[in-house]
Short mmCIF file of C-alpha atoms in Angstrom, two decimals:
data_model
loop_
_atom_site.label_atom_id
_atom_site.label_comp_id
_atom_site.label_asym_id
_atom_site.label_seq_id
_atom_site.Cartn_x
_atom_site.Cartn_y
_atom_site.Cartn_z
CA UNK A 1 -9.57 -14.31 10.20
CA UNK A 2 -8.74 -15.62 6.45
CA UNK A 3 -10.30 -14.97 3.43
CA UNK A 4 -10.44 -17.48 0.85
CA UNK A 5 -9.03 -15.52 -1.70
CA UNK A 6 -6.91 -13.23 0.24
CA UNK A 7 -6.82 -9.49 -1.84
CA UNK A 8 -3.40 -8.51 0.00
CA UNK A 9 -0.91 -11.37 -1.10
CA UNK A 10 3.00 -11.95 -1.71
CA UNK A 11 3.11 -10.87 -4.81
CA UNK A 12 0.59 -8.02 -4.47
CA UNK A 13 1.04 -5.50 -7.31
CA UNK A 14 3.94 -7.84 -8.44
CA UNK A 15 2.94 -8.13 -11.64
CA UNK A 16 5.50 -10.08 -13.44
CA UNK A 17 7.98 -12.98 -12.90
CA UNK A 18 11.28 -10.86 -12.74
CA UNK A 19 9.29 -8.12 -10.47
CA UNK A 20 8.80 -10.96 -7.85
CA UNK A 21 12.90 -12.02 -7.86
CA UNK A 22 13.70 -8.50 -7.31
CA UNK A 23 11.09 -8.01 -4.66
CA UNK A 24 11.53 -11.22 -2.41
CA UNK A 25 15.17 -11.37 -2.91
CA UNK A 26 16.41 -7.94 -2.62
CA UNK A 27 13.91 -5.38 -1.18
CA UNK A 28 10.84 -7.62 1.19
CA UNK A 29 13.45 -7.99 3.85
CA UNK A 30 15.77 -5.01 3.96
CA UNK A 31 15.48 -2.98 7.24
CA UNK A 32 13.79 0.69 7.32
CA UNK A 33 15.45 4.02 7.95
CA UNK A 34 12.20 6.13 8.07
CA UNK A 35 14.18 9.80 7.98
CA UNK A 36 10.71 11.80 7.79
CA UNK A 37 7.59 10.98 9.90
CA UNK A 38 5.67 13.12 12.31
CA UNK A 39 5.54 10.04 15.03
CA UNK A 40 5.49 11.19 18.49
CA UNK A 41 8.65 11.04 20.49
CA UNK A 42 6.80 10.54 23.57
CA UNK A 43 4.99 7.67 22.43
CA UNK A 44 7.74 5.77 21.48
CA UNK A 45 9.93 6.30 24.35
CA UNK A 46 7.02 5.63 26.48
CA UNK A 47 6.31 1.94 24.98
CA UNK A 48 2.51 3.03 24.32
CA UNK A 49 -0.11 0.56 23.76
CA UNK A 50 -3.02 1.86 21.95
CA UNK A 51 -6.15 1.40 23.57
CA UNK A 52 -8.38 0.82 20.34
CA UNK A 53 -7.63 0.46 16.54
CA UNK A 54 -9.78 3.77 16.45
CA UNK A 55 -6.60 5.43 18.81
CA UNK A 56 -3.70 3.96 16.47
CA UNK A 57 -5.18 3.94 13.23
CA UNK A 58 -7.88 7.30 12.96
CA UNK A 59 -6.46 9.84 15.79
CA UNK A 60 -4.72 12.80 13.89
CA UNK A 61 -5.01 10.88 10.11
CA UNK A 62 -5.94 13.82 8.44
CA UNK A 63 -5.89 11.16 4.97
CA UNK A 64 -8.89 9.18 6.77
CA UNK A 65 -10.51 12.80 7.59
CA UNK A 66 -10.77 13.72 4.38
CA UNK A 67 -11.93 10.59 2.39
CA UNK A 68 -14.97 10.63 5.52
CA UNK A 69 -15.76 14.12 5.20
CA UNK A 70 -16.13 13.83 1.20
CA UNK A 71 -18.63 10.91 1.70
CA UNK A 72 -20.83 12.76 3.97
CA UNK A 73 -19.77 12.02 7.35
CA UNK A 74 -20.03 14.33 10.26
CA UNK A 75 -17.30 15.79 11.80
CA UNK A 76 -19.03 14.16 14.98
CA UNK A 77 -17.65 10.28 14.08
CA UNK A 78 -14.01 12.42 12.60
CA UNK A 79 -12.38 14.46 15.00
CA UNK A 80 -15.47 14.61 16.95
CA UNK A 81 -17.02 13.44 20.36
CA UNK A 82 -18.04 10.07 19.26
CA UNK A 83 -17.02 6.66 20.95
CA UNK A 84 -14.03 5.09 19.64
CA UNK A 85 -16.04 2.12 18.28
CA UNK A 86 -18.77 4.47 16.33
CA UNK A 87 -15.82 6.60 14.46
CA UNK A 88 -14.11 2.77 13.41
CA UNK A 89 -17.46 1.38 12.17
CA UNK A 90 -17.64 5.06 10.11
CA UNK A 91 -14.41 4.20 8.58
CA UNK A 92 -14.94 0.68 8.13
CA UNK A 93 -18.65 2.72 5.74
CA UNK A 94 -15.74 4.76 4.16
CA UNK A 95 -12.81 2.22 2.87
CA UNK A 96 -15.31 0.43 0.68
CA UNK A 97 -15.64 3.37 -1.49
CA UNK A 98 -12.09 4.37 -1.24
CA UNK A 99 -11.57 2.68 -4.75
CA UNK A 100 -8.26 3.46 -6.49
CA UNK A 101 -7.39 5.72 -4.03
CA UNK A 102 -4.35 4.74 -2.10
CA UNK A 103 -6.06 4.56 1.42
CA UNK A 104 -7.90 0.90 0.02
CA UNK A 105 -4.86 -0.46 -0.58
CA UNK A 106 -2.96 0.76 2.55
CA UNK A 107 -5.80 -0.27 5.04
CA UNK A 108 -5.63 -3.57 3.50
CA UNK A 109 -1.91 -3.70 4.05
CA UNK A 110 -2.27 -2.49 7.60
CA UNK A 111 -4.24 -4.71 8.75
CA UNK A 112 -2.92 -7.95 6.99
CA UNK A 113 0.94 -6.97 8.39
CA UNK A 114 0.01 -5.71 11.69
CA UNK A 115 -3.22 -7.97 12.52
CA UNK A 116 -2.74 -11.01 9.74
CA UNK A 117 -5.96 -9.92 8.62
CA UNK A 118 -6.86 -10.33 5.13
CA UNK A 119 -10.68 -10.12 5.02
CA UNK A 120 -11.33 -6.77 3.41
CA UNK A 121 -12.66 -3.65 5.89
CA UNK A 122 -16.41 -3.22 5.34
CA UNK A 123 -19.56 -2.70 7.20
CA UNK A 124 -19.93 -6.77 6.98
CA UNK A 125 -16.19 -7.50 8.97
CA UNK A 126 -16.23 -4.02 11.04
CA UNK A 127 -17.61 -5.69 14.18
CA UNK A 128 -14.94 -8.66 14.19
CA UNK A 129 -12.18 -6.73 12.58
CA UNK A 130 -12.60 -4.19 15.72
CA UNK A 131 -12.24 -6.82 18.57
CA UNK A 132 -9.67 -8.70 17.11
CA UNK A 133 -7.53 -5.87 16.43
CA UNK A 134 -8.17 -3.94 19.90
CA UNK A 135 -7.05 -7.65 21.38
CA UNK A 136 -3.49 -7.38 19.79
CA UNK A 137 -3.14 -4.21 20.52
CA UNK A 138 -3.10 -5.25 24.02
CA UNK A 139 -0.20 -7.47 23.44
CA UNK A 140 3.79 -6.50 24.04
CA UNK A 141 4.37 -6.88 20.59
CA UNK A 142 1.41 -4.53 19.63
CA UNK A 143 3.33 -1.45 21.59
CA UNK A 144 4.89 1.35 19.28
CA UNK A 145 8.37 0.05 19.78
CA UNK A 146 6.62 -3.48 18.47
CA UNK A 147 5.34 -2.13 15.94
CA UNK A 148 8.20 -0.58 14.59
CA UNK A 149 9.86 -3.92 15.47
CA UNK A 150 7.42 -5.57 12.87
CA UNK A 151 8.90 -3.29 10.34
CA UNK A 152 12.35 -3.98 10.57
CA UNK A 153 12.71 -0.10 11.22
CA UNK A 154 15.84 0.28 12.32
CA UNK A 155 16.13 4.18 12.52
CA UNK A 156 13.33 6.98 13.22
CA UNK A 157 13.59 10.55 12.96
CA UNK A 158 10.58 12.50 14.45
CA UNK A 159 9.54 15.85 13.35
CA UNK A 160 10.85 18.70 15.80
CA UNK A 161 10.69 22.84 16.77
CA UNK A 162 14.02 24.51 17.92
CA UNK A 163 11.85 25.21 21.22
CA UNK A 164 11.48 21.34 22.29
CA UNK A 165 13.24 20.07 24.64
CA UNK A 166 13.44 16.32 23.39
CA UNK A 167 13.17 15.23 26.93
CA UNK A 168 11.63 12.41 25.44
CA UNK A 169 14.73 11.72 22.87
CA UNK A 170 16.91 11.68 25.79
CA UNK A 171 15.27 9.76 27.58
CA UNK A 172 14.88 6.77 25.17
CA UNK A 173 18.74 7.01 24.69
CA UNK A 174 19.13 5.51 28.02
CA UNK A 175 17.01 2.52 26.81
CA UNK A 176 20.02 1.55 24.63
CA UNK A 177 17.63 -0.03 22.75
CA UNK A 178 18.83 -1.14 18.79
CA UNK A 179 16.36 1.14 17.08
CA UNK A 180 17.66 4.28 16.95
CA UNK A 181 15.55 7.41 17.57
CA UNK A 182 17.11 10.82 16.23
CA UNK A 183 15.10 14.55 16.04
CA UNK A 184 14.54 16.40 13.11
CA UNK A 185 15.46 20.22 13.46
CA UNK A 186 12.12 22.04 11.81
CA UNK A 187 12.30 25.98 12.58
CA UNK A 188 9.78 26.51 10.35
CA UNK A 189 8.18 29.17 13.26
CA UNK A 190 11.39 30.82 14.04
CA UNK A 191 11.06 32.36 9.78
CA UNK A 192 6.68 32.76 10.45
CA UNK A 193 6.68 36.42 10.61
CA UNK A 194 3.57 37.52 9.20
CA UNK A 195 1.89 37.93 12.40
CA UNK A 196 3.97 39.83 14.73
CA UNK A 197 2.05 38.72 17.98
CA UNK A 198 2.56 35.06 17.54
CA UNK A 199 6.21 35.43 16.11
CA UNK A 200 7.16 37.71 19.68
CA UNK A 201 5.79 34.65 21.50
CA UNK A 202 7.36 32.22 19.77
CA UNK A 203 10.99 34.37 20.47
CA UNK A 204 9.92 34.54 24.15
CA UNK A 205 9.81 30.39 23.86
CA UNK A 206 12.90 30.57 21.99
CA UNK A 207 14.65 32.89 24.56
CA UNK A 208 13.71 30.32 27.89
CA UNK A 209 14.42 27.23 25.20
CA UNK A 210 17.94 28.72 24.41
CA UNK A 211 18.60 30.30 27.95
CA UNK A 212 19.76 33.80 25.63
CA UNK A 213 18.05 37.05 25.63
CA UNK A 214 16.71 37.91 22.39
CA UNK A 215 16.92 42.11 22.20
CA UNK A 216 18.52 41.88 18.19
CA UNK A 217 18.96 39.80 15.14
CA UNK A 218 22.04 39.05 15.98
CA UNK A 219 20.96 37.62 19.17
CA UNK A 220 18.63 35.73 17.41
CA UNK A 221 20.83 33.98 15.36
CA UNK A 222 22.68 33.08 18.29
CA UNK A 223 19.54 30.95 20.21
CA UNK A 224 19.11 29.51 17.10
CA UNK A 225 22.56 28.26 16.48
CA UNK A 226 22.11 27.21 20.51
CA UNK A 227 19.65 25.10 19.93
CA UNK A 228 20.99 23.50 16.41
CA UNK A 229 24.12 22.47 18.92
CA UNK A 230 21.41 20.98 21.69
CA UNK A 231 20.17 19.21 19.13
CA UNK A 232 23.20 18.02 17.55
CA UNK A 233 23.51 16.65 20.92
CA UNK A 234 21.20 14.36 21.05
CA UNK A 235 22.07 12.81 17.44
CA UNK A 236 20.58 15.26 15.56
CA UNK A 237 21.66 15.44 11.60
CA UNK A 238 18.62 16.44 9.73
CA UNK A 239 16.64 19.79 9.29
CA UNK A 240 13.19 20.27 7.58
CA UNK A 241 11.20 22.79 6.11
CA UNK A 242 8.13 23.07 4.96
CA UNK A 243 7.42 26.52 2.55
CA UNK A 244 4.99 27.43 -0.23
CA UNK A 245 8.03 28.64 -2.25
CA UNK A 246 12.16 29.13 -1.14
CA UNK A 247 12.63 33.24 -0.71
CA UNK A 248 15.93 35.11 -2.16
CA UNK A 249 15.68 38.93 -1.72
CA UNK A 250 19.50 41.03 -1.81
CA UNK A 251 20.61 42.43 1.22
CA UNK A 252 21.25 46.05 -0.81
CA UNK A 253 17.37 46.26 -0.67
CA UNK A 254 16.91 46.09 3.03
CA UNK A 255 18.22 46.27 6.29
CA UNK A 256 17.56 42.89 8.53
CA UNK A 257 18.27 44.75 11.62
CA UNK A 258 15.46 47.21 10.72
CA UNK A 259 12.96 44.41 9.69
CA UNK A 260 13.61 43.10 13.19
CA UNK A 261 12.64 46.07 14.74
CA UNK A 262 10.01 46.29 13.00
CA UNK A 263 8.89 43.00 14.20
CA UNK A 264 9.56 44.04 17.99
CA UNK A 265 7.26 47.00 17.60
CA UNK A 266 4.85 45.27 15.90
CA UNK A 267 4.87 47.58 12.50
CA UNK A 268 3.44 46.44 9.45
CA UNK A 269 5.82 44.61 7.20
CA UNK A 270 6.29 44.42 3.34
CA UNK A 271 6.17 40.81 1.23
CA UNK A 272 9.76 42.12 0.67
CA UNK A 273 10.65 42.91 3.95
CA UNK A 274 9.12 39.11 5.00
CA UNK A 275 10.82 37.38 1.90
CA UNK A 276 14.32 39.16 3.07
CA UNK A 277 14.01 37.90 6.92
CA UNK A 278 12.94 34.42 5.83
CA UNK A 279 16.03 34.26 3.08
CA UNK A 280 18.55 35.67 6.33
CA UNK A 281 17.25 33.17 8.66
CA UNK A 282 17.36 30.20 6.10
CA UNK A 283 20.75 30.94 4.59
CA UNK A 284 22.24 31.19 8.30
CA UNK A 285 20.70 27.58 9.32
CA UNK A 286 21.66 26.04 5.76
CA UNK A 287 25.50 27.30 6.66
CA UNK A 288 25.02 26.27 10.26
CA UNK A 289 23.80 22.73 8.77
CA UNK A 290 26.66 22.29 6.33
CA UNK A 291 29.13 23.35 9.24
CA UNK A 292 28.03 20.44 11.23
CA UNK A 293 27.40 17.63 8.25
CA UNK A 294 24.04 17.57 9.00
CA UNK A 295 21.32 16.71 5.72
CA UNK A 296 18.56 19.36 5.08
CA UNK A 297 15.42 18.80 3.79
CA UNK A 298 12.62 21.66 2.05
CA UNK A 299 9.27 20.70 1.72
CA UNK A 300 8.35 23.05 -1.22
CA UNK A 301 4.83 23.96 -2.52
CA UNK A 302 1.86 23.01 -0.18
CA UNK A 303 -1.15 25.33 0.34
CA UNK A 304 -2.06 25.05 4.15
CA UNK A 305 -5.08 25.89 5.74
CA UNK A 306 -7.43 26.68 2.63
CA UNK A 307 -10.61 26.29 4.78
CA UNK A 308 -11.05 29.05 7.60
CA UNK A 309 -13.70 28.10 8.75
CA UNK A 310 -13.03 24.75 9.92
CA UNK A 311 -9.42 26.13 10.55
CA UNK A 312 -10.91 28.13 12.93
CA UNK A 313 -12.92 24.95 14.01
CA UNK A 314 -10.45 22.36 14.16
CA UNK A 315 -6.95 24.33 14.49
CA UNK A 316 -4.60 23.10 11.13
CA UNK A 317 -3.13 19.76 10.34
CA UNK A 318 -6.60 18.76 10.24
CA UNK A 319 -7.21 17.98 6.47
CA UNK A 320 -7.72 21.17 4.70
CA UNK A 321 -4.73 21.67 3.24
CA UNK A 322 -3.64 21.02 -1.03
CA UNK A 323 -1.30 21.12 -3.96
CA UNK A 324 -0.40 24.67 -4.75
CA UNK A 325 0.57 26.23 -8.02
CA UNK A 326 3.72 28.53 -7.02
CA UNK A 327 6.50 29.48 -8.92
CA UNK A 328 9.26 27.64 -8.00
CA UNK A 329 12.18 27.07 -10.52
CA UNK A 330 14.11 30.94 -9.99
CA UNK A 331 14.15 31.39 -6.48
CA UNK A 332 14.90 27.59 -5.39
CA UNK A 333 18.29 28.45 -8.18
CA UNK A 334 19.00 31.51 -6.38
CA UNK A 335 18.68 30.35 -3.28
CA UNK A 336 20.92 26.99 -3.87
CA UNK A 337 23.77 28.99 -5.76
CA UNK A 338 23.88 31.42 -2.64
CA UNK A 339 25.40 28.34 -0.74
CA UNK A 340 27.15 26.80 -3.38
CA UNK A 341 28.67 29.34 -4.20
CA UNK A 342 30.62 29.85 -1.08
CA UNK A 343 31.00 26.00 -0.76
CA UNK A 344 27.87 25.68 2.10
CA UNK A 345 25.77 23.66 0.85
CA UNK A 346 24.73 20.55 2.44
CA UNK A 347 23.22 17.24 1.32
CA UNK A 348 20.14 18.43 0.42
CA UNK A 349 16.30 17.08 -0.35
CA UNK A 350 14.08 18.71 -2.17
CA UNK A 351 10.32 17.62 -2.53
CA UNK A 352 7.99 18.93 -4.49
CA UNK A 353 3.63 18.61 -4.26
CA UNK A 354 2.95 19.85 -7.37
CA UNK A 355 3.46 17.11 -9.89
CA UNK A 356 3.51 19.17 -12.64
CA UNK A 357 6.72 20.47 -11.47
CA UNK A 358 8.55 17.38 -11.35
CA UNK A 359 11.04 17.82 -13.75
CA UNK A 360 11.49 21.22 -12.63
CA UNK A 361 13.05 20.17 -8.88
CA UNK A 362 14.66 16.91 -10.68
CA UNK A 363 16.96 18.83 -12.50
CA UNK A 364 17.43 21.69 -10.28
CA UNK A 365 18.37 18.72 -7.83
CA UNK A 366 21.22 18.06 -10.69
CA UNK A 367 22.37 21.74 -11.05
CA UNK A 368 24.25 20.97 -7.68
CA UNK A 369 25.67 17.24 -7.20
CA UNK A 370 29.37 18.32 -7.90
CA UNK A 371 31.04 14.97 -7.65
CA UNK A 372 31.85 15.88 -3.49
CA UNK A 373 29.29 13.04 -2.31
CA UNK A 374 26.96 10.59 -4.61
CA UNK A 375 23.85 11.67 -5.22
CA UNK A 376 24.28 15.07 -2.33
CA UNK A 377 21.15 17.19 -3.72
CA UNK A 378 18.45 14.58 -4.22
CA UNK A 379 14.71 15.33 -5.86
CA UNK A 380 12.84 13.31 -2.72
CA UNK A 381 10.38 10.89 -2.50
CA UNK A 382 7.03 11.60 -3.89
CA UNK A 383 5.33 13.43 -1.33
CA UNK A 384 1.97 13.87 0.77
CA UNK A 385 -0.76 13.75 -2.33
CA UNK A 386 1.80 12.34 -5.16
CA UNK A 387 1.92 9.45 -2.10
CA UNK A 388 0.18 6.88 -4.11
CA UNK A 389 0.76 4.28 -6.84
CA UNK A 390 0.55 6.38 -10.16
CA UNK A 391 2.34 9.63 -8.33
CA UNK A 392 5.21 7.28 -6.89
CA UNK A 393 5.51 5.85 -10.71
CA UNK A 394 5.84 9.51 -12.05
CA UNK A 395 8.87 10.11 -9.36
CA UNK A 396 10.53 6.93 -10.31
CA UNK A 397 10.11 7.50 -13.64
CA UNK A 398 11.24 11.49 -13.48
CA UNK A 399 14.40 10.53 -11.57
CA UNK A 400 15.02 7.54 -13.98
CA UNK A 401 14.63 9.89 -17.02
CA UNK A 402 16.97 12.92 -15.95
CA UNK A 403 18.83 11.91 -12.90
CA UNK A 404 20.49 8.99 -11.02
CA UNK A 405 17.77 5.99 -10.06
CA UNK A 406 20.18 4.31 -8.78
CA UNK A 407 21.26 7.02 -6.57
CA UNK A 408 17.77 7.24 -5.51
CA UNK A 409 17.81 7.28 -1.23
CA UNK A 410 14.14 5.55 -1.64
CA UNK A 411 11.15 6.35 0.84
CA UNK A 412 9.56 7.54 4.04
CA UNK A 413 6.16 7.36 5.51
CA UNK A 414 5.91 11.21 6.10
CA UNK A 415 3.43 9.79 8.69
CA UNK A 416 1.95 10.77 12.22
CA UNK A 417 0.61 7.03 12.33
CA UNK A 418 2.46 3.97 14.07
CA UNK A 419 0.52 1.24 11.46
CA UNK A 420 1.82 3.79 8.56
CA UNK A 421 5.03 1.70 7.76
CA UNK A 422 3.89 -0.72 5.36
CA UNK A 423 4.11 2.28 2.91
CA UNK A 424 7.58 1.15 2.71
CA UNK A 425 6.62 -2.00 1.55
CA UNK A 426 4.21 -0.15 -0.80
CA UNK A 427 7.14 1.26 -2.24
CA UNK A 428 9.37 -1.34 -2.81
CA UNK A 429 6.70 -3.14 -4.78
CA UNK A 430 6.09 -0.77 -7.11
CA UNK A 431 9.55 -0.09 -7.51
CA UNK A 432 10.17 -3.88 -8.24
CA UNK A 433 7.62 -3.84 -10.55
CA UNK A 434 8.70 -0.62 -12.49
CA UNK A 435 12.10 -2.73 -13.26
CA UNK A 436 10.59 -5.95 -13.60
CA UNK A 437 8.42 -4.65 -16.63
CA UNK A 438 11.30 -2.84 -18.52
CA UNK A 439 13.34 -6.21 -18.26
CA UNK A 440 9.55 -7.91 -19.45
CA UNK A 441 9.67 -5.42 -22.34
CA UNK A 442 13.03 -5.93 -23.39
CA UNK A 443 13.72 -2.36 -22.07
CA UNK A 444 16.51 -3.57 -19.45
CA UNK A 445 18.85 -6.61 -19.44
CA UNK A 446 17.69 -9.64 -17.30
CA UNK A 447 20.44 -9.25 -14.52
CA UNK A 448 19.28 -10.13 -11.41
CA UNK A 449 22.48 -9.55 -9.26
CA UNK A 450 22.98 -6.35 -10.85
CA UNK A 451 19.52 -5.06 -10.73
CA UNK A 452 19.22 -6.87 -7.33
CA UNK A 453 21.93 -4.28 -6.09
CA UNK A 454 20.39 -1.31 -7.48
CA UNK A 455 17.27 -2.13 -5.64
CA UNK A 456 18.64 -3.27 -2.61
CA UNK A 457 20.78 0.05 -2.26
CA UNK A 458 17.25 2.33 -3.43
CA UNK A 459 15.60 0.61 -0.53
CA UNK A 460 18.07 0.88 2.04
CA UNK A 461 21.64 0.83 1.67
CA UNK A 462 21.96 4.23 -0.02
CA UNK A 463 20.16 6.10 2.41
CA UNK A 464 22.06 3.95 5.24
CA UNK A 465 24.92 5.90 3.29
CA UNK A 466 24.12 8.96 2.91
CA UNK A 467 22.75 10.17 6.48
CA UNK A 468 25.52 10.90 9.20
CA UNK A 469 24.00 9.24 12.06
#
């Protein structure tokens, strides 16, 4: 199914002669190490073939949910009880007036890398575009392991609670297949305090995950650490967290073991008293991480759940979360010197959602690279809504102006969807295009080898560095 004039080409958003060396040369081919996606485990050890395009391209896309939900769409055709086909032909109503918004150009992508479909997605092609897709996605090669084969995705680390028990992990380890598939330690419930009932169920979990009986902190600490080893296990070398803002509150101003009572008898508890436990728990994982070389990550400055009463409706992760407007700069300091300072702290990544912050986390991000490892506190990958053309350009163009580029360890799909990967692609054109128009302007020498390298390494090669797998 070919357009004349195909919108997705080679040199899509390639936008000058030296942009297209760079890109064709040194960054179209390289393989992917996607270090941060919510993909699931299961359905990757599993081989899965998607029974619609509906299953692989609009089940738990909270980006799709939202763009439908502006135009007017009910929730029926979204997360609804609709028919597979019905929700599709909704989307294929939405993408049309998804204009400048990054979800035009990635559903264009999608389908002309993973269908060789370059006839935009409308009401008009919906029908055609439906069958021929569901078709391939009947195919071997159309399975989430050939998907990811498509990609040249070499390494995937999935999202993961302290509580799992990757049975799915180990299992695909004794497919000795060549893409490797790694967890990602995220404890972001094991710090969740705020409501004691859920947090004494999520310790019960943590006591039968861990196989220890959790009657103190101490013994906390301990399943914790248990399952940071299980982990390890099973290749294991990156930790995430997502927070609003990083906590630092002194020990001198309370007592941890009383704030864990507290918890146990279900007691009110200050913002102090919460900001205190969440600082103890995260300062013994960030030492536990540095102990065994592992990479951690912080997600820093989302506002989740804004809308209770779809919340309530839909559960979260369902589209209702946005950019929030903490303070960030003081505490993420604190918090970094506390490990420094002592010699624990590990590679680190810090993203930030709030873009008018991003000169705030790239040079905290600079505060502590001490010459030990290139580039070992890095100012990540623009993230979630900075995910898109003129956010990506701002990160390039932040790290560019007050840290290390070429240091850069370049992107990730962040992702809970298999056809998500060209976003990698996405990337590496813009990048290429960034460089291409300072050499253009006169702004860079015209060195292909050398600004082949840099590019090559941004897009591959320095994160292939840089994590300990």
């Amino acid at each position: 199914m070919k357009a004349k004039s195909p919108f997705i080409h080679d040199d899509f958003l390639l936008q000058n002669d030296f942009s297209k060396i760079l890109y064709h040369t040194y960054a179209k081919n390289l393989p992917i190490i996607d270090y941060h996606n919510h993909l699931s485990p299961k359905d990757i050890c599993q081989n899965r073939n998607f029974n619609t395009i509906t299953e692989a391209w609009l089940h738990g896309d909270h980006y799709k949910w939202r763009a439908m939900r502006t135009l007017g769409i009910s929730e029926d055709f979204i997360t609804g009880k609709a028919i597979d086909k019905d929700k599709f032909l909704k989307w294929s109503e939405t993408v049309p007036y998804t204009i400048r918004n990054p979800l035009f150009h990635w559903s264009q992508m999608e389908l002309m890398k993973y269908f060789s479909i370059s006839e935009t997605l409308s009401p008009t092609t919906a029908d055609k575009i439906y069958e021929l897709t569901n078709e391939q996605l009947q195919e071997p090669n159309h399975s989430t392991q050939g998907l990811l084969e498509m990609n040249n995705v070499i390494t995937v680390c999935t999202t993961d609670d302290p509580i799992d028990d990757l049975k799915y992990h180990n299992s695909y380890t004794t497919q000795k297949k060549s893409m490797k598939l790694f967890p990602t330690f995220r404890p972001d419930k094991a710090y969740t305090i705020q409501d004691s009932n859920t947090y004494l169920q999520y310790l019960d979990q943590l006591s039968d995950a861990s196989n220890i009986q959790i009657n103190s902190f101490d013994d906390f600490l301990t399943a914790l650490e248990s399952r940071i080893d299980y982990f390890h296990q099973l290749g294991c070398r990156l930790a995430d967290h997502g927070l609003e803002t990083l906590s630092f509150e002194l020990e001198e101003n309370y007592s941890i073991d009383s704030i864990f009572k507290k918890i146990q008898s279900k007691k009110p508890l200050e913002n102090g008293e919460i900001h205190h436990f969440t600082y103890q728990v995260l300062y013994f994982l960030c030492t536990s991480y540095h102990k065994r070389g592992w990479v951690q990550q912080f997600h820093l400055g989302a506002i989740r759940n804004n809308n209770s009463r779809l919340l309530d409706k839909l559960g979260p992760d369902t589209g209702f979360d946005s950019i929030g407007d903490f303070l960030q700069a003081k505490n993420l300091s604190k918090f970094l010197n506390s490990l420094d300072k002592s010699d624990q702290l590990a590679k680190t990544i810090l993203y930030n959602l709030n873009p008018s912050q991003n000169e705030v986390f790239a040079t905290m991000a600079g505060n502590f690279n001490d010459g030990s490892i290139k580039g070992k506190v890095q100012y990540g990958a623009a993230w979630w809504f900075l995910d898109q053309k003129d956010g990506i350009e701002k990160h390039l163009n932040t790290v560019s102006n007050l840290g290390m580029l070429s240091c850069f360890i370049g992107m990730l799909t962040d992702s809970r969807s298999f056809l998500s990967f060209p976003r990698h692609d996405y990337f590496r054109r813009i990048l290429c295009n960034l460089l291409g128009d300072d050499v253009e302007n006169g702004m860079l020498p015209k060195d292909e080898k050398w600004l082949g390298k840099i590019v090559a390494d941004i897009c591959f090669y320095n994160a292939k560095a840089y994590f300990p797998f």
